[in-house]
Amino acid sequence: MASQPGNGTPTSAAPTAGSPQQLNQIVMEYLSKKGYSRTEAMLRVESAHTDADGRPIITRPEDYPEVKYERAYQHLRRWIDNSLDIYKPDLKRLEYPVFIYFYLYMIQNGHLGAAKTFWKNHIAEHEAVHAYDLQELSRLSHPSHVEENHLAKLYIENKYRVKMPNTTRNLLLHFLEETAEEGGQTMLDILNQRFELTSLPGRASLFDRAAEGQEGEGIQGHPFGRADLADNAPPVKLGVLPMDKDMVKEVEEELRDEDSRLRELTRSDELGIAAASSLADEFQKIKREESEDSPMRESIPLPPYTVADIHEEVKRVKEYREMMKIGGGPSTALPSVCMYTFHNTNDGLHCIDFSQDAELTAGGFAESYVRVWSLKGTPLVSIISSENQPTAPKSRRLIGHSGPVYGVSFSPDRKYLLSCSEDKSTRLWSMDTYTALVVYKGHDAPLWDVAFGPFGHYFATASHDHTARLWSSDHIYPLRIFAGHLSDVEKVTWHPNSAYLFTGSTDKTARMWDINTGNSVRLFSGHTAPVTTIAASPDGKYFATAGEDSLINIWDIAAGKRLKTMRGHGKTSIYSLSFSQEGNVLVSGGADMTVRCWDVLHGTGAQTADVPEPISGAVPGLSGPSEPTAKVDGAGSTSKRKGKDVVATPDQLAVWYTKKSPVYKVQFTRKNVVLAGSAFLPSQPTV
Amino acid sequence: MSLWNSDTIKDVSESVGIISLNDDVAKNLAMDVEYRVHQVLQEALKFMRHSKRTVLSTTDISHALRVLNVEPLYGYDSLRPLRYGEASVGPAQPIYYVEDEEVDFEKLINAPLPKVPREVTFTAHWLAIEGVQPAIPQNPTQAEAARLSEGTPKGSNATSSVAATVGNNDGTAIKPLVKHVVSKELQLYYERVCSAIMDEGNDTLRSAALSSLRHDPGLHQLLPYFLQFVAEKVTQGLRDMFVLQQMMDLTHALLENETLFVEPYVAVIVPSILTCLIGKRLGDPTTFDHYTLRDYAASLIGLLCKRFGESSHTLRPRLTRACLKHFLDPSKPLGTHYGAITGLASIGGREAVRVLILPNLKLYERMIRPELEEDTPKKRDAQMVVEAIFTALKQLEDDDNVHVKHENGNGMADEQQREALARKIGDIATDRVWRSGRRGLVKAILDAKAGGPRVAE
């Protein structure tokens, strides 16, 4: 720090032996005694600028903190605004960190009034992009808070990295040195202490570096700084998990039997209609075979397959044959959405899950219980006969938690259900007996989400304690703890090959974890608000995140790069995302009481790049009046919240409104039908 | 500097026995309190978000306190919203406090158990079939959807006002008002007026209320509420002639009030009036006073069309279509036919009678003849319908009156004329017209033959 505040009252008490004032006197006496008059005179001149405590006396008004930082910041801004256009984008990026550091300095040194004024004067300039950080930092109101607040600590303990071309950098430093008197010195100090300026080769250009230039900028590990992973992202194997060789054989046999039985049927009926294609052929299409991109089967130990697994696989093949094809592009066939509206919930329903075969649904409630319904309205028969007395009910309540239930998840074979709750535990329930089987304890804070792995057996939880954990259903302790997020882990989901896990967090990022090593292998940062929901595409190549900022981002997993941002969901939370089986259509549901359908590949330059026509109007009578005016938003450009009204990006294929029912869950079945769950919340009359 | 007042800190410290608190200490404490409150809020918001709610509740706060390892605050439940009381300690210095009512244990224990809440259930419907949203009751209509897309919804629990649920008949949706604040006085007025109008025994009070509605300025805020009241009462009180009459009176009064801007609400008014016009069974079916109600409704509809027909191009055609449909539907009771005919006449005037009623009369006669000839209770109804037709036909005459005078002498003989008339509008109507002895009318009807698009017979 260049200056110390002059607010400490100088102690007028008699100087003690060690005080610098006294020391000076002793030295001067000594010098005059010895006759070093010129040296003595020099010392007198030099020591005149320090006060009794040896601190420099502030002689100029501009050194007072109230003025100093404001002046320096204004100085910098004025210069940037007047500089050439080609330098502006790079220099502009300095303003935010300088602003934050000045503010933190002032707080740290107790100039609270000055800090607040400074903050108030300039916050509007940064709100658009950094609103979330600013909101948190604005709460600091005492020097001790800086030590305590994790975000402030991040800024203080790390250097802020900025990349800029050499010419620009030299220009800046030159300017600051020249104008050291007018505030440049303050700027230089802060640049030296807090910044890590990296030179980029080449000259500045008008091309906005915002997108790729920002990579590796900011605070390490904090969103807006993501170089720690993006630069040297480890390779990931995104191929499908190969099936067990023996199992493939048995499934094929089973399918051949099924085929011949079907042929038998058609012949005896004399219908003459051959089955569209034999099941065995279909199986060839979706058989999960080892490819060079596949994770090793041995690396994910799964229990040996059973007869049930083979039946499950046969069912899957049949469903694949009946699947509705959903194409991308403008002439797309859009999915059908079956909406399940829950009534009388009184806002107590927190989460919904549907089983993969669309037989069961489960809801977690504020009143600490989970309720299971059969979607077809058939009674839920327990294998314990006494449980079915007097009649088997159509819905069952699973009681065991001692706090609100925030997440439920069916196992792929829907024999089990997991639920996680505020009481820090996860519970496993049997869907044969409708009773609790296991309690998994390990987390230290409320759990926000739970997800069964794509092959069952394993599951993952997300918690308020900033970690996600991997469990196997036969162990009551976690197998892996994924730590790295800086705030709550909101949502967890699996990569379809079961080798990776995705998490979305309140720290505005999403991460991809290797379940074998437990390391974070990808960091997806770009949201400006907490990530509320995530989804991975069935082909394992794309990843979608949605945040409190009501944006949906599509990411390329292998490259770890954002492909595009999709906008349309008002300004409310998005609760759920789901990819179609082909992976080209994304469906989202949110608090704005709509289900929206998005073209994943539109505008990403992949495959459908030759049909860039706006599609929102393609669905007659569905698009609201505002949509045909959809504003084209270049792929990959940073989307700031401009303007007041939200205009949907042209990749929105359709929007379907519900009646006063926020949509909690959307889920594609294997037949490509969307199941959506919502709770009807009638509003209270006002008079 | 901080939002939290250091005086509050001093008050609290005094309450725990620390009499003189240093100013600096209080200031620092105030700042810290502010920070802690923010911290609690930040955690509470997470709980709110995961509960998929858009309104923070007391349970969120207590969960947040638990997570922060702070003893929770007891005594607040989220079953009902917190009620705040207001007290003032000086000019413009209100103090807010949570009302803390005393609970009598004896009463609480002996009170009957509250009703068991209804079980959570679900219903399924198609939100979209291959991308197209089917028009079924479970899905919002296009107009609703358009409205939803316009304003960004504030979330599930945002209070929506009645004004937000009405659409302009031009299709341009009204922006949902986020919050419709109605002053206490107006609310009181609304309640008083409603109860006065529904008071069967007190004629003077009722008429006073109606006249107030007719003339008082400044009721605009209440307009949607009154219209909703009308709609509710009409749908609930179809059998109660008094209620229906009163509702029509109320509607009329609102339409008469010059200070009210009724236009955006026409779409809401119309259904109630139409119900009273062409409803199947209104009031007690054995009496005949529902015909007066229908007449009243018809004139109201006529008034609406006159006032708003110009600005809204679709209003008149839509109303005409509704009436015509009911007129031509033989399965509807005669009362409905009566309403439809009078309605048509008053909506469309001469033109409607000429183009829509006249060509269909002969066909209609086939339906009504059996009722007239047999001596059933329906005979009176049928006669009423004939009267309605006659009244409608009379409209044709008015303008032509002048010519009739001097055309009277020449032309066809009476018998011929009568035959022609019968051919045109059927025997029953001819009878009635002939009986009235209005030659001018006969002439007018016969002349009306030429031109005019004919409705398919």
mmCIF file of C-alpha atoms in Angstrom, chain A residues 112-113 136 139 141-142 145 148-149 324 334-345 347 349-350 365 371 373-375 404 406 422 446 448 464 487-488 490 506 530 548 570 572 575 592-593 595 619 621-622 624-625 656-659 662 664 681 683 686-687, chain B residues 1 28 31-32 34-36 38-39 42-43 46-47 49-54 63 66-67 118-133 137-140 142 144-146 148-149 152-162 182 187 190 225:
data_model
loop_
_atom_site.group_PDB
_atom_site.id
_atom_site.type_symbol
_atom_site.label_atom_id
_atom_site.label_comp_id
_atom_site.label_asym_id
_atom_site.label_seq_id
_atom_site.Cartn_x
_atom_site.Cartn_y
_atom_site.Cartn_z
ATOM 1 C CA LEU A 112 -16.266 2.169 4.336
ATOM 2 C CA GLY A 113 -17.966 5.384 3.387
ATOM 3 C CA GLU A 136 -22.359 -10.775 -3.305
ATOM 4 C CA ARG A 139 -22.820 -7.017 1.023
ATOM 5 C CA SER A 141 -19.635 -3.797 5.017
ATOM 6 C CA HIS A 142 -16.805 -4.400 7.420
ATOM 7 C CA HIS A 145 -16.012 -9.499 6.021
ATOM 8 C CA GLU A 148 -14.505 -14.120 5.600
ATOM 9 C CA ASN A 149 -16.348 -13.859 2.322
ATOM 10 C CA MET A 324 -40.915 -41.643 -33.160
ATOM 11 C CA LEU A 334 -41.686 -32.079 -33.302
ATOM 12 C CA PRO A 335 -42.166 -34.303 -30.307
ATOM 13 C CA SER A 336 -45.403 -35.000 -28.522
ATOM 14 C CA VAL A 337 -45.625 -33.855 -24.945
ATOM 15 C CA CYS A 338 -47.763 -35.609 -22.397
ATOM 16 C CA MET A 339 -48.313 -33.316 -19.453
ATOM 17 C CA TYR A 340 -48.991 -34.696 -16.012
ATOM 18 C CA THR A 341 -50.417 -31.922 -13.887
ATOM 19 C CA PHE A 342 -50.370 -32.455 -10.144
ATOM 20 C CA HIS A 343 -53.214 -30.964 -8.175
ATOM 21 C CA ASN A 344 -53.694 -30.040 -4.533
ATOM 22 C CA THR A 345 -49.969 -29.807 -3.927
ATOM 23 C CA ASP A 347 -46.723 -25.697 -3.472
ATOM 24 C CA LEU A 349 -44.179 -30.641 -4.445
ATOM 25 C CA HIS A 350 -40.451 -30.140 -4.929
ATOM 26 C CA PHE A 365 -42.654 -33.249 -0.968
ATOM 27 C CA ARG A 371 -45.164 -40.358 -3.189
ATOM 28 C CA TRP A 373 -48.042 -43.144 -8.521
ATOM 29 C CA SER A 374 -48.649 -45.467 -11.380
ATOM 30 C CA LEU A 375 -48.977 -43.354 -14.502
ATOM 31 C CA PRO A 404 -38.095 -31.777 2.628
ATOM 32 C CA TYR A 406 -35.374 -32.290 -2.990
ATOM 33 C CA GLU A 422 -32.664 -31.783 3.580
ATOM 34 C CA PRO A 446 -28.718 -30.807 2.742
ATOM 35 C CA TRP A 448 -30.059 -31.036 -3.577
ATOM 36 C CA HIS A 464 -25.049 -27.968 -0.271
ATOM 37 C CA SER A 487 -20.438 -23.295 -3.985
ATOM 38 C CA ASP A 488 -23.399 -25.626 -3.738
ATOM 39 C CA GLU A 490 -27.227 -27.976 -7.529
ATOM 40 C CA THR A 506 -24.291 -22.194 -7.718
ATOM 41 C CA PRO A 530 -26.223 -20.281 -10.781
ATOM 42 C CA GLU A 548 -30.965 -18.693 -13.166
ATOM 43 C CA GLY A 570 -38.715 -15.173 -19.725
ATOM 44 C CA THR A 572 -37.453 -17.117 -14.611
ATOM 45 C CA TYR A 575 -36.233 -26.397 -13.951
ATOM 46 C CA ASP A 592 -42.583 -19.425 -16.686
ATOM 47 C CA MET A 593 -45.126 -22.242 -17.096
ATOM 48 C CA VAL A 595 -42.400 -26.185 -22.208
ATOM 49 C CA VAL A 619 -45.220 -24.098 -36.311
ATOM 50 C CA GLY A 621 -50.589 -20.951 -34.715
ATOM 51 C CA LEU A 622 -48.237 -21.795 -31.946
ATOM 52 C CA GLY A 624 -46.689 -16.126 -29.824
ATOM 53 C CA PRO A 625 -46.741 -12.714 -31.411
ATOM 54 C CA TRP A 656 -46.265 -24.693 -25.399
ATOM 55 C CA TYR A 657 -48.017 -22.938 -22.581
ATOM 56 C CA THR A 658 -49.641 -24.543 -19.611
ATOM 57 C CA LYS A 659 -52.418 -23.255 -17.443
ATOM 58 C CA PRO A 662 -44.848 -24.311 -13.568
ATOM 59 C CA TYR A 664 -40.868 -29.107 -12.889
ATOM 60 C CA LEU A 681 -51.028 -23.485 -8.699
ATOM 61 C CA SER A 683 -53.716 -17.951 -7.870
ATOM 62 C CA THR A 686 -57.253 -10.393 -4.840
ATOM 63 C CA VAL A 687 -60.606 -8.991 -3.786
ATOM 64 C CA MET B 1 -24.177 4.056 5.387
ATOM 65 C CA ASN B 28 -19.976 -1.774 13.565
ATOM 66 C CA MET B 31 -22.962 -3.309 9.630
ATOM 67 C CA ASP B 32 -22.323 -6.823 10.743
ATOM 68 C CA GLU B 34 -26.659 -6.367 7.776
ATOM 69 C CA TYR B 35 -24.063 -8.745 6.445
ATOM 70 C CA ARG B 36 -25.476 -11.639 8.433
ATOM 71 C CA HIS B 38 -27.694 -11.043 3.697
ATOM 72 C CA GLN B 39 -25.987 -14.313 4.430
ATOM 73 C CA GLN B 42 -28.569 -16.039 0.384
ATOM 74 C CA GLU B 43 -28.954 -19.473 1.917
ATOM 75 C CA LYS B 46 -31.252 -21.612 -2.292
ATOM 76 C CA PHE B 47 -33.892 -23.476 -0.371
ATOM 77 C CA ARG B 49 -35.129 -22.334 -5.468
ATOM 78 C CA HIS B 50 -34.887 -26.014 -4.764
ATOM 79 C CA SER B 51 -38.436 -26.019 -3.516
ATOM 80 C CA LYS B 52 -39.297 -24.695 -6.973
ATOM 81 C CA ARG B 53 -41.032 -21.744 -5.476
ATOM 82 C CA THR B 54 -40.791 -18.097 -6.389
ATOM 83 C CA HIS B 63 -33.675 -24.170 6.931
ATOM 84 C CA ARG B 66 -30.038 -24.590 10.336
ATOM 85 C CA VAL B 67 -27.486 -24.784 7.576
ATOM 86 C CA ARG B 118 -57.319 -33.136 -0.399
ATOM 87 C CA GLU B 119 -55.056 -35.819 -1.639
ATOM 88 C CA VAL B 120 -52.434 -34.932 -4.199
ATOM 89 C CA THR B 121 -53.497 -36.334 -7.538
ATOM 90 C CA PHE B 122 -52.443 -35.897 -11.093
ATOM 91 C CA THR B 123 -54.213 -35.601 -14.413
ATOM 92 C CA ALA B 124 -52.681 -36.283 -17.789
ATOM 93 C CA HIS B 125 -53.290 -34.482 -21.032
ATOM 94 C CA TRP B 126 -51.487 -33.836 -24.294
ATOM 95 C CA LEU B 127 -49.643 -30.562 -24.137
ATOM 96 C CA ALA B 128 -48.507 -31.082 -27.705
ATOM 97 C CA ILE B 129 -49.037 -33.738 -30.324
ATOM 98 C CA GLU B 130 -46.185 -33.812 -32.797
ATOM 99 C CA GLY B 131 -45.504 -30.229 -31.948
ATOM 100 C CA VAL B 132 -49.052 -28.932 -32.244
ATOM 101 C CA GLN B 133 -50.858 -27.930 -29.118
ATOM 102 C CA PRO B 137 -59.687 -27.313 -22.010
ATOM 103 C CA GLN B 138 -56.506 -28.353 -20.239
ATOM 104 C CA ASN B 139 -54.411 -26.165 -22.510
ATOM 105 C CA PRO B 140 -54.630 -22.408 -22.506
ATOM 106 C CA GLN B 142 -54.437 -18.965 -28.094
ATOM 107 C CA GLU B 144 -54.193 -16.743 -23.185
ATOM 108 C CA ALA B 145 -51.008 -18.054 -24.655
ATOM 109 C CA ALA B 146 -50.389 -14.809 -26.465
ATOM 110 C CA LEU B 148 -48.577 -15.286 -21.414
ATOM 111 C CA SER B 149 -45.881 -14.732 -23.962
ATOM 112 C CA THR B 152 -42.655 -12.159 -18.617
ATOM 113 C CA PRO B 153 -44.491 -14.047 -15.954
ATOM 114 C CA LYS B 154 -43.322 -13.209 -12.528
ATOM 115 C CA GLY B 155 -43.627 -16.772 -11.384
ATOM 116 C CA SER B 156 -46.096 -19.209 -10.095
ATOM 117 C CA ASN B 157 -47.227 -17.376 -7.056
ATOM 118 C CA ALA B 158 -47.409 -13.859 -8.328
ATOM 119 C CA THR B 159 -50.802 -12.517 -7.533
ATOM 120 C CA SER B 160 -52.685 -12.035 -10.712
ATOM 121 C CA SER B 161 -55.572 -9.689 -10.791
ATOM 122 C CA VAL B 162 -58.848 -10.055 -12.509
ATOM 123 C CA VAL B 182 -57.606 -1.334 -4.777
ATOM 124 C CA GLN B 187 -63.175 -2.424 -1.626
ATOM 125 C CA TYR B 190 -67.627 -2.808 -3.908
ATOM 126 C CA TYR B 225 -64.323 -6.907 -10.388
#
